[in-house]
Tab-separated table of C-alpha atoms and ligand atoms in Angstrom:
chain	number	residue	atom	x	y	z
U	1449	MET	CA	13.744	-19.590	8.791
U	1450	ARG	CA	12.000	-20.230	5.328
U	1451	VAL	CA	9.547	-17.558	4.460
U	1452	LEU	CA	6.971	-17.721	1.594
U	1453	VAL	CA	5.861	-14.291	0.247
U	1454	LEU	CA	2.458	-14.371	-1.698
U	1455	GLY	CA	2.515	-12.081	-4.833
U	1456	ARG	CA	4.528	-10.970	-7.845
U	1457	GLY	CA	5.027	-6.960	-7.630
U	1458	GLY	CA	7.376	-4.368	-6.414
U	1459	ARG	CA	6.007	-4.420	-2.933
U	1460	GLU	CA	6.545	-8.265	-2.695
U	1461	HIS	CA	10.061	-7.761	-4.124
U	1462	ALA	CA	10.911	-5.267	-1.298
U	1463	LEU	CA	9.350	-7.495	1.400
U	1464	ALA	CA	11.455	-10.484	0.200
U	1465	TRP	CA	14.572	-8.319	-0.078
U	1466	SER	CA	14.014	-7.219	3.663
U	1467	LEU	CA	13.281	-10.722	4.803
U	1468	HIS	CA	16.381	-11.905	3.034
U	1469	ARG	CA	18.283	-9.223	4.670
U	1470	GLY	CA	17.323	-10.782	7.994
U	1471	GLY	CA	18.711	-14.086	7.056
U	1472	ALA	CA	15.586	-15.933	5.565
U	1473	GLU	CA	15.554	-18.072	3.000
U	1474	VAL	CA	12.698	-16.527	0.764
U	1475	PHE	CA	10.372	-18.152	-1.698
U	1476	ALA	CA	7.854	-16.182	-3.672
U	1477	LEU	CA	4.523	-17.570	-4.954
U	1478	PRO	CA	4.295	-16.893	-7.917
U	1479	GLY	CA	7.008	-14.397	-7.482
U	1480	SER	CA	8.842	-13.093	-10.560
U	1481	ASP	CA	11.932	-13.313	-12.491
U	1482	GLY	CA	13.117	-9.976	-11.287
U	1483	MET	CA	13.139	-10.885	-7.639
U	1484	GLN	CA	15.343	-13.777	-7.985
U	1485	ASP	CA	18.094	-11.901	-6.532
U	1486	VAL	CA	16.422	-12.599	-3.041
U	1487	ALA	CA	13.739	-15.034	-3.547
U	1488	GLU	CA	13.083	-18.242	-5.395
U	1489	PRO	CA	9.906	-18.145	-7.449
U	1490	VAL	CA	7.591	-21.111	-6.802
U	1491	ALA	CA	4.903	-21.634	-9.692
U	1492	GLY	CA	1.342	-21.716	-8.608
U	1493	ASP	CA	-1.753	-19.584	-8.065
U	1494	ALA	CA	-1.662	-17.567	-4.773
U	1495	ALA	CA	-5.503	-17.374	-4.594
U	1496	ASP	CA	-5.873	-20.998	-4.410
U	1497	PRO	CA	-5.450	-22.100	-0.805
U	1498	GLY	CA	-4.817	-25.611	-1.747
U	1499	GLN	CA	-1.795	-24.697	-4.005
U	1500	VAL	CA	-0.458	-22.346	-1.243
U	1501	ILE	CA	-0.755	-25.102	1.516
U	1502	GLU	CA	0.769	-27.672	-0.714
U	1503	ALA	CA	3.915	-25.310	-1.442
U	1504	VAL	CA	4.205	-24.693	2.343
U	1505	ARG	CA	4.553	-28.349	3.042
U	1506	ARG	CA	6.758	-29.107	0.251
U	1507	LEU	CA	9.222	-26.337	0.855
U	1508	GLY	CA	9.098	-26.615	4.862
U	1509	ILE	CA	7.901	-22.983	5.084
U	1510	ASP	CA	7.849	-21.423	8.674
U	1511	LEU	CA	6.039	-18.131	7.807
U	1512	VAL	CA	3.708	-16.951	4.969
U	1513	VAL	CA	3.577	-13.233	4.149
U	1514	PRO	CA	0.826	-12.298	1.615
U	1515	GLY	CA	1.257	-8.987	-0.122
U	1516	PRO	CA	-1.855	-8.048	-1.925
U	1517	GLU	CA	-5.066	-7.400	-0.284
U	1518	GLU	CA	-7.133	-9.559	-2.573
U	1519	LEU	CA	-5.637	-12.661	-0.972
U	1520	LEU	CA	-6.590	-11.562	2.408
U	1521	VAL	CA	-9.922	-10.774	1.496
U	1522	LEU	CA	-10.370	-14.121	0.020
U	1523	GLY	CA	-9.248	-15.501	3.480
U	1524	VAL	CA	-5.904	-16.941	2.719
U	1525	ALA	CA	-4.712	-16.105	6.303
U	1526	GLU	CA	-7.380	-17.886	8.274
U	1527	THR	CA	-7.379	-20.867	5.859
U	1528	LEU	CA	-3.364	-21.204	6.486
U	1529	ARG	CA	-3.913	-20.550	10.271
U	1530	ALA	CA	-6.427	-23.553	10.314
U	1531	GLU	CA	-3.728	-25.716	9.107
U	1532	ASN	CA	-1.327	-24.378	11.997
U	1533	ILE	CA	0.769	-22.282	9.429
U	1534	ALA	CA	2.206	-19.102	10.713
U	1535	VAL	CA	0.872	-16.092	8.603
U	1536	PHE	CA	1.402	-12.383	8.823
U	1537	GLY	CA	-1.821	-10.914	7.901
U	1538	PRO	CA	-5.423	-10.459	9.017
U	1539	ASP	CA	-8.292	-13.022	8.550
U	1540	ARG	CA	-11.111	-12.133	6.210
U	1541	ARG	CA	-13.141	-10.234	8.710
U	1542	GLY	CA	-10.048	-7.791	9.239
U	1543	ALA	CA	-9.471	-7.593	5.550
U	1544	GLN	CA	-13.236	-5.908	5.427
U	1545	ILE	CA	-11.597	-2.783	6.989
U	1546	GLU	CA	-10.035	-2.319	3.466
U	1547	ALA	CA	-12.357	-4.020	1.309
U	1548	SER	CA	-15.582	-2.064	2.546
U	1549	LYS	CA	-15.411	1.705	3.007
U	1550	ALA	CA	-18.780	1.645	4.682
U	1551	TYR	CA	-17.721	-0.965	7.162
U	1552	ALA	CA	-14.406	1.091	7.981
U	1553	LYS	CA	-16.570	4.290	8.554
U	1554	THR	CA	-18.817	2.376	11.196
U	1555	LEU	CA	-15.557	1.098	12.815
U	1556	LEU	CA	-14.081	4.641	12.759
U	1557	ARG	CA	-17.177	6.106	14.425
U	1558	ALA	CA	-17.561	3.240	17.022
U	1559	ALA	CA	-13.693	3.755	17.871
U	1560	GLY	CA	-14.028	7.698	18.028
U	1561	ILE	CA	-11.360	8.308	15.289
U	1562	GLU	CA	-11.509	11.384	13.303
U	1563	THR	CA	-12.598	10.978	9.617
U	1564	ALA	CA	-14.359	12.836	7.073
U	1565	ALA	CA	-18.223	13.052	7.355
U	1566	ALA	CA	-19.945	10.947	4.927
U	1567	SER	CA	-23.267	9.427	3.811
U	1568	LEU	CA	-24.052	6.214	2.045
U	1569	CYS	CA	-26.447	6.804	-0.774
U	1570	ARG	CA	-28.345	3.873	-2.448
U	1571	ASP	CA	-30.248	6.132	-5.081
U	1572	PHE	CA	-29.783	9.526	-6.807
U	1573	GLY	CA	-32.571	10.920	-4.546
U	1574	GLU	CA	-30.436	10.244	-1.605
U	1575	VAL	CA	-27.357	11.938	-3.440
U	1576	GLU	CA	-29.473	15.002	-4.102
U	1577	GLN	CA	-30.601	15.147	-0.529
U	1578	THR	CA	-27.129	14.736	0.899
U	1579	LEU	CA	-25.749	17.576	-1.375
U	1580	ALA	CA	-28.561	19.724	-0.587
U	1581	MET	CA	-27.728	19.531	3.239
U	1582	HIS	CA	-23.974	19.198	2.829
U	1583	PRO	CA	-22.729	20.750	-0.328
U	1584	GLU	CA	-19.083	20.113	0.926
U	1585	ARG	CA	-19.619	16.328	0.454
U	1586	THR	CA	-18.005	16.193	-2.900
U	1587	VAL	CA	-15.600	13.123	-2.651
U	1588	LEU	CA	-17.307	10.095	-3.890
U	1589	LYS	CA	-16.034	6.586	-3.257
U	1590	ALA	CA	-17.283	3.148	-4.422
U	1591	ASP	CA	-17.808	0.349	-1.769
U	1592	GLY	CA	-15.444	-2.406	-2.388
U	1593	LEU	CA	-11.833	-3.098	-3.656
U	1594	ALA	CA	-11.214	-0.755	-6.580
U	1595	ALA	CA	-7.175	-0.730	-6.721
U	1596	GLY	CA	-7.056	3.015	-6.005
U	1597	LYS	CA	-9.489	3.984	-8.760
U	1598	GLY	CA	-12.592	3.911	-6.746
U	1599	VAL	CA	-12.432	7.580	-5.477
U	1600	ILE	CA	-13.347	10.726	-7.354
U	1601	VAL	CA	-12.517	14.102	-5.818
U	1602	ALA	CA	-15.247	16.434	-7.383
U	1603	GLU	CA	-14.782	20.116	-7.540
U	1604	ASP	CA	-18.204	21.070	-6.828
U	1605	ALA	CA	-21.663	19.769	-6.238
U	1606	ALA	CA	-22.497	19.541	-9.937
U	1607	GLY	CA	-19.294	17.323	-10.569
U	1608	ALA	CA	-20.322	15.273	-7.549
U	1609	ARG	CA	-23.803	14.724	-8.948
U	1610	ARG	CA	-22.329	13.601	-12.298
U	1611	ALA	CA	-19.830	11.200	-10.936
U	1612	ALA	CA	-22.512	9.882	-8.221
U	1613	ARG	CA	-24.533	8.855	-11.174
U	1614	ARG	CA	-21.910	6.745	-12.749
U	1615	LEU	CA	-20.748	5.115	-9.632
U	1616	LEU	CA	-24.563	4.289	-8.649
U	1617	GLN	CA	-24.886	2.575	-11.948
U	1618	GLN	CA	-21.531	0.714	-11.495
U	1619	HIS	CA	-21.766	-0.223	-7.964
U	1620	GLY	CA	-25.431	0.332	-6.547
U	1621	THR	CA	-24.297	2.489	-3.643
U	1622	VAL	CA	-21.926	5.359	-3.461
U	1623	LEU	CA	-20.243	7.021	-0.339
U	1624	LEU	CA	-20.384	10.897	-0.402
U	1625	GLU	CA	-17.686	12.251	1.811
U	1626	GLU	CA	-16.656	15.626	3.318
U	1627	ARG	CA	-13.748	16.956	1.279
U	1628	LEU	CA	-10.776	17.490	3.525
U	1629	ARG	CA	-7.606	19.617	2.875
U	1630	GLY	CA	-4.109	19.058	3.998
U	1631	PRO	CA	-0.875	17.044	3.358
U	1632	GLU	CA	-1.138	13.163	3.272
U	1633	VAL	CA	0.717	10.654	4.898
U	1634	SER	CA	0.939	6.938	4.990
U	1635	LEU	CA	1.357	5.527	8.437
U	1636	ILE	CA	1.887	1.711	8.846
U	1637	ALA	CA	1.813	-0.221	11.945
U	1638	LEU	CA	2.725	-3.820	12.412
U	1639	CYS	CA	0.081	-5.231	14.579
U	1640	ALA	CA	-0.514	-8.080	16.945
U	1641	GLY	CA	-3.821	-7.635	18.760
U	1642	ARG	CA	-3.447	-4.379	20.784
U	1643	ASP	CA	0.207	-4.160	20.354
U	1644	TYR	CA	1.746	-2.329	17.493
U	1645	ALA	CA	5.114	-1.181	15.992
U	1646	LEU	CA	5.127	1.988	13.757
U	1647	LEU	CA	7.043	1.860	10.474
U	1648	PRO	CA	8.602	5.177	9.594
U	1649	THR	CA	6.110	7.557	7.784
U	1650	ALA	CA	5.891	7.611	3.864
U	1651	ARG	CA	4.246	9.471	1.200
U	1652	ASP	CA	2.890	8.199	-2.142
U	1653	HIS	CA	2.515	10.091	-5.188
U	1654	LYS	CA	-0.563	8.853	-6.781
U	1655	ARG	CA	-1.067	11.027	-9.841
U	1656	LEU	CA	0.659	9.817	-13.154
U	1657	LEU	CA	2.355	13.012	-14.042
U	1658	THR	CA	4.874	15.490	-12.578
U	1659	GLY	CA	3.201	18.274	-10.836
U	1660	ASP	CA	0.296	16.045	-9.647
U	1661	ALA	CA	-1.300	16.080	-12.935
U	1662	GLY	CA	-3.022	13.508	-14.970
U	1663	PRO	CA	-5.036	10.582	-13.643
U	1664	ASN	CA	-4.706	8.467	-10.404
U	1665	THR	CA	-2.562	5.469	-10.583
U	1666	GLY	CA	-1.567	2.915	-8.015
U	1667	GLY	CA	1.429	5.099	-7.091
U	1668	MET	CA	4.377	6.511	-9.147
U	1669	GLY	CA	6.749	6.989	-6.300
U	1670	ALA	CA	7.296	7.405	-2.559
U	1671	ILE	CA	9.469	9.012	0.092
U	1672	CYS	CA	10.324	7.962	3.509
U	1673	PRO	CA	10.298	9.382	6.010
U	1674	VAL	CA	8.005	12.347	5.976
U	1675	PRO	CA	8.325	15.205	8.504
U	1676	ILE	CA	4.699	15.426	9.981
U	1677	THR	CA	2.998	17.419	12.664
U	1678	PRO	CA	1.819	16.111	14.960
U	1679	ASP	CA	4.388	13.380	14.958
U	1680	ALA	CA	3.823	9.529	13.955
U	1681	GLU	CA	3.367	8.528	17.558
U	1682	VAL	CA	0.763	10.872	18.234
U	1683	CYS	CA	-1.109	10.294	15.098
U	1684	ALA	CA	-0.991	6.515	15.778
U	1685	GLU	CA	-2.413	6.947	19.068
U	1686	ARG	CA	-5.346	8.801	17.651
U	1687	THR	CA	-5.855	6.605	14.537
U	1688	ILE	CA	-4.342	3.266	14.882
U	1689	ALA	CA	-4.556	2.266	18.662
U	1690	PRO	CA	-8.324	3.047	19.227
U	1691	LEU	CA	-9.219	0.830	16.167
U	1692	LEU	CA	-6.879	-1.883	17.509
U	1693	HIS	CA	-8.550	-1.669	20.953
U	1694	LEU	CA	-12.025	-1.774	19.527
U	1695	LEU	CA	-11.307	-4.872	17.397
U	1696	ALA	CA	-9.763	-6.630	20.372
U	1697	GLU	CA	-12.693	-5.586	22.798
U	1698	ARG	CA	-14.903	-7.104	20.006
U	1699	GLY	CA	-12.928	-10.438	20.002
U	1700	THR	CA	-11.520	-10.019	16.559
U	1701	PRO	CA	-7.996	-8.862	17.239
U	1702	PHE	CA	-6.252	-7.546	14.370
U	1703	GLN	CA	-3.005	-9.123	13.379
U	1704	GLY	CA	-0.931	-7.984	10.182
U	1705	ALA	CA	-0.166	-4.447	8.711
U	1706	LEU	CA	-2.560	-1.860	9.385
U	1707	TYR	CA	-2.037	1.179	6.972
U	1708	ALA	CA	-3.721	4.405	7.788
U	1709	GLY	CA	-4.084	6.825	4.796
U	1710	LEU	CA	-4.040	10.145	6.780
U	1711	ILE	CA	-4.740	13.669	5.946
U	1712	LEU	CA	-3.319	16.313	8.226
U	1713	THR	CA	-5.938	18.933	8.666
U	1714	GLU	CA	-6.292	22.128	10.702
U	1715	ARG	CA	-8.672	19.992	12.888
U	1716	GLY	CA	-5.739	17.375	13.439
U	1717	PRO	CA	-4.919	14.060	11.702
U	1718	MET	CA	-7.908	12.357	10.171
U	1719	VAL	CA	-8.177	8.899	8.396
U	1720	LEU	CA	-8.960	8.800	4.773
U	1721	GLU	CA	-8.795	5.032	4.483
U	1722	TYR	CA	-7.397	1.982	5.904
U	1723	ASN	CA	-5.632	-0.753	4.289
U	1724	VAL	CA	-4.704	-3.959	5.746
U	1725	ARG	CA	-1.289	-4.722	4.002
U	1726	PHE	CA	1.920	-2.749	3.060
U	1727	GLY	CA	1.603	-0.013	0.487
U	1728	ASP	CA	2.849	-0.356	-3.081
U	1729	PRO	CA	5.192	1.791	-3.499
U	1730	GLU	CA	5.367	2.666	0.214
U	1731	ALA	CA	6.833	-0.525	1.155
U	1732	GLN	CA	9.817	-0.224	-1.377
U	1733	VAL	CA	11.018	2.884	0.420
U	1734	ILE	CA	10.062	2.014	3.919
U	1735	LEU	CA	11.799	-1.387	4.227
U	1736	PRO	CA	14.998	-0.234	2.769
U	1737	ALA	CA	15.040	2.936	5.106
U	1738	LEU	CA	14.921	0.699	8.240
U	1739	GLU	CA	18.095	-0.173	10.151
U	1740	GLU	CA	17.179	-3.930	10.215
U	1741	SER	CA	15.105	-6.505	8.450
U	1742	ILE	CA	11.406	-6.656	9.294
U	1743	LEU	CA	11.654	-10.486	9.808
U	1744	PRO	CA	11.497	-10.431	13.662
U	1745	TRP	CA	8.516	-8.376	13.506
U	1746	LEU	CA	6.417	-10.315	10.866
U	1747	GLU	CA	7.421	-13.589	12.683
U	1748	GLY	CA	6.596	-12.089	16.053
U	1749	ALA	CA	3.152	-10.760	14.980
U	1750	ALA	CA	2.460	-14.156	13.525
U	1751	HIS	CA	3.048	-15.777	16.695
U	1752	GLY	CA	1.219	-13.122	18.806
U	1753	ALA	CA	4.268	-11.145	20.272
U	1754	LEU	CA	6.188	-8.235	18.675
U	1755	PRO	CA	9.832	-7.565	19.584
U	1756	ASN	CA	9.961	-5.110	22.271
U	1757	ARG	CA	12.039	-2.641	20.715
U	1758	GLN	CA	11.418	0.161	18.134
U	1759	LEU	CA	11.697	-0.055	14.427
U	1760	VAL	CA	14.108	2.605	13.491
U	1761	ALA	CA	14.855	4.428	10.096
U	1762	SER	CA	18.483	4.545	9.594
U	1763	SER	CA	18.223	6.535	6.248
U	1764	ALA	CA	15.965	8.231	3.954
U	1765	ALA	CA	14.715	6.577	0.695
U	1766	VAL	CA	13.112	7.820	-2.378
U	1767	GLY	CA	11.475	5.355	-4.896
U	1768	VAL	CA	10.718	6.434	-8.370
U	1769	VAL	CA	8.383	4.194	-10.526
U	1770	MET	CA	9.075	3.805	-14.068
U	1771	ALA	CA	5.767	2.737	-15.781
U	1772	ALA	CA	5.031	1.503	-19.304
U	1773	GLU	CA	3.693	3.604	-22.148
U	1774	GLY	CA	-0.130	3.610	-21.903
U	1775	TYR	CA	-0.119	3.134	-18.115
U	1776	PRO	CA	-2.540	3.112	-16.354
U	1777	GLU	CA	-5.384	2.628	-19.070
U	1778	ALA	CA	-3.594	0.250	-21.386
U	1779	PRO	CA	0.084	-0.301	-20.801
U	1780	ASN	CA	2.348	-1.750	-23.709
U	1781	THR	CA	4.409	-4.873	-22.533
U	1782	GLY	CA	7.112	-6.660	-24.229
U	1783	ALA	CA	9.652	-3.811	-24.498
U	1784	ALA	CA	13.411	-4.635	-23.932
U	1785	ILE	CA	14.734	-2.730	-20.868
U	1786	ASP	CA	18.340	-1.701	-21.021
U	1787	GLY	CA	20.457	-0.348	-18.159
U	1788	LEU	CA	19.466	-2.216	-15.065
U	1789	ALA	CA	23.092	-3.185	-13.949
U	1790	ASN	CA	24.071	0.387	-14.147
U	1791	ALA	CA	21.033	1.585	-12.435
U	1792	ALA	CA	21.859	-1.016	-9.414
U	1793	LYS	CA	25.093	0.947	-8.895
U	1794	HIS	CA	22.806	4.015	-7.664
U	1795	ALA	CA	19.926	2.557	-6.255
U	1796	LEU	CA	18.023	-0.563	-5.241
U	1797	VAL	CA	15.971	-2.055	-8.305
U	1798	PHE	CA	12.764	-3.451	-7.515
U	1799	HIS	CA	10.731	-5.223	-10.178
U	1800	SER	CA	7.061	-4.532	-10.471
U	1801	GLY	CA	6.111	-5.608	-13.786
U	1802	THR	CA	8.924	-7.416	-15.773
U	1803	LYS	CA	9.760	-10.709	-17.235
U	1804	ARG	CA	13.101	-12.431	-18.278
U	1805	ARG	CA	13.974	-12.602	-21.900
U	1806	GLU	CA	17.371	-13.505	-23.585
U	1807	ASN	CA	20.014	-11.454	-22.277
U	1808	GLY	CA	17.859	-9.252	-19.859
U	1809	PHE	CA	14.443	-8.198	-18.781
U	1810	GLU	CA	11.295	-6.807	-20.735
U	1811	THR	CA	8.338	-4.883	-19.458
U	1812	ALA	CA	5.268	-7.185	-18.513
U	1813	GLY	CA	3.035	-4.813	-16.471
U	1814	GLY	CA	1.792	-1.283	-15.972
U	1815	ARG	CA	4.448	-0.390	-13.220
U	1816	VAL	CA	7.450	-1.844	-14.401
U	1817	LEU	CA	10.236	-0.813	-12.023
U	1818	CYS	CA	10.707	1.054	-8.752
U	1819	LEU	CA	14.215	2.449	-8.250
U	1820	VAL	CA	15.047	3.275	-4.770
U	1821	GLY	CA	17.762	5.677	-3.832
U	1822	ARG	CA	19.212	5.893	-0.169
U	1823	GLY	CA	20.876	8.734	1.595
U	1824	ASP	CA	21.335	10.847	4.702
U	1825	ASP	CA	18.319	12.906	3.862
U	1826	ILE	CA	15.613	13.026	1.077
U	1827	LEU	CA	17.796	15.153	-1.131
U	1828	SER	CA	20.671	12.757	-1.337
U	1829	ALA	CA	18.226	9.799	-1.621
U	1830	ARG	CA	16.371	11.545	-4.560
U	1831	THR	CA	19.758	12.191	-6.412
U	1832	ALA	CA	20.512	8.681	-6.153
U	1833	ALA	CA	17.118	7.375	-7.489
U	1834	TYR	CA	17.132	9.698	-10.375
U	1835	ASP	CA	20.713	9.007	-11.166
U	1836	ALA	CA	19.331	5.138	-11.357
U	1837	VAL	CA	16.409	6.271	-13.693
U	1838	ALA	CA	18.838	8.099	-15.952
U	1839	CYS	CA	20.543	4.431	-16.469
U	1840	VAL	CA	17.462	2.820	-17.534
U	1841	GLN	CA	15.803	2.752	-20.983
U	1842	PHE	CA	12.804	1.150	-22.458
U	1843	PRO	CA	10.466	2.527	-25.188
U	1844	GLY	CA	7.800	4.745	-23.935
U	1845	ALA	CA	9.044	4.725	-20.330
U	1846	LEU	CA	6.959	7.026	-17.961
U	1847	TRP	CA	8.204	8.487	-14.815
U	1848	ARG	CA	7.804	11.616	-12.536
U	1849	ASP	CA	10.379	14.071	-12.180
U	1850	ASP	CA	9.340	15.537	-8.923
U	1851	ILE	CA	9.206	12.561	-6.461
U	1852	GLY	CA	10.336	13.957	-3.144
U	1853	ILE	CA	11.008	17.458	-4.457
U	1854	ASP	CA	8.920	19.189	-1.806
U	1855	ALA	CA	10.330	17.168	0.981
U	1856	ALA	CA	13.964	17.849	-0.124
U	1857	ARG	CA	13.366	21.536	-0.236
T	2787	AMP	P1	-8.518	6.677	-0.574
T	2787	AMP	O1	-8.475	5.378	-1.585
T	2787	AMP	O2	-9.758	6.725	0.178
T	2787	AMP	O3	-7.188	6.892	-0.009
T	2787	AMP	O4	-8.487	7.943	-1.623
T	2787	AMP	C1	-7.684	8.022	-2.624
T	2787	AMP	C2	-7.119	9.597	-2.795
T	2787	AMP	O5	-8.413	10.529	-2.770
T	2787	AMP	C3	-6.519	10.081	-1.251
T	2787	AMP	O6	-5.251	9.702	-1.145
T	2787	AMP	C4	-6.888	11.595	-1.441
T	2787	AMP	O7	-5.921	12.227	-2.146
T	2787	AMP	C5	-8.225	11.508	-1.881
T	2787	AMP	N1	-9.236	11.723	-0.961
T	2787	AMP	C6	-9.947	10.620	-0.476
T	2787	AMP	N2	-10.734	11.054	0.363
T	2787	AMP	C7	-10.652	12.346	0.477
T	2787	AMP	C8	-11.542	13.283	1.179
T	2787	AMP	N3	-12.470	13.088	2.085
T	2787	AMP	N4	-11.022	14.681	1.088
T	2787	AMP	C9	-10.104	15.011	0.198
T	2787	AMP	N5	-9.328	14.028	-0.491
T	2787	AMP	C10	-9.611	12.757	-0.320
T	2788	LIG	N1	0.122	3.224	-2.357
T	2788	LIG	C1	-1.197	3.110	-2.054
T	2788	LIG	C2	-1.641	1.869	-1.698
T	2788	LIG	O1	-0.721	0.905	-1.661
T	2788	LIG	O2	-2.590	1.519	-1.464
């Protein structure tokens, strides 16, 4: 089995690691120097379907696994399927569930899935009217892909007005959403039409600094699994199954990873957003926590039938992201990274933004590494992850001290 992963970050490194573990020969386009332990990099532009198809033919690839949402939104999955190439991931229409928050809201309503009440506003007058009637709608969202930076949780209506002005100027529309409260969890299902297999739950840590301070980032660390109430199966029956049914009924069945960003409120689990891919850094903790490789699931979904068994977590995993100085606004790159070999004695080392240099690696992105410790429980996994962090040095390195601390208590 020869698999081509599209992308170059930590999530793609983790995907390649899991596929490799399942016995696949893994290639990554473009991949990175840091993932060469499990995947052979293939030069090229993953956003150019011609280059991807050429690589698939040349390398005799059996399955393509796109990592980032941008590629799915561009239509890479349907382009490859039209060439009879097996792909794990939704077509362009399926990717709109992530790309357009307004479209996702209409689907949620049609499927009867619980979500925050929201109004789409096209001008400031509509914002004023909405806030006058619903002062609790203080969460503002830009429509479109925003790499996690399109959401503003304002403290009050005045803050919401200020932020709405800015988003209207930048995007032309803004979604005003009811603010919900409760713990958050990432629930990811591998889907083939109406069928799905749940991955163990994970929790991302989006803020830059320890104690949930500082700006939002792509994610500074994650844990897996997260004990939740109601349990993951019940959450999925309420938030994933109805959407898959609706899409299948409409003749547009969903194939790929459906990631529900849930908030567990007093009213029950509610959907904050859907993504149509694995999370980053969630993939880096979920895949290593699994007893087995995800290869049979991705291959099965791509051919229309998932394996008839459950995906079981055999350990807990905690991933700590080490980011570059200046992240997320203007990360410094080019700093030499020391201690990777020692870190690997304690944890898995996934490369998010690094580049090879003489005698080692240097920083080449905002998020640089994700160090993933495993153990019988979150506490021991956390200890292993931070033992690895203590081995790694590069100038200006940033990381949070508190990944998994709540769950470990
Ligand atoms: P999203 O990209 O929609 O997942 O939003 C990013 C983050 O903003 C979420 O992880 C939540 O922490 C927060 N958020 C989004 N929507 C809401 C909401 N309706 N109520 C409270 N917090 C929210
Ligand atoms: N970790 C959040 C995401 O991948 O969207």
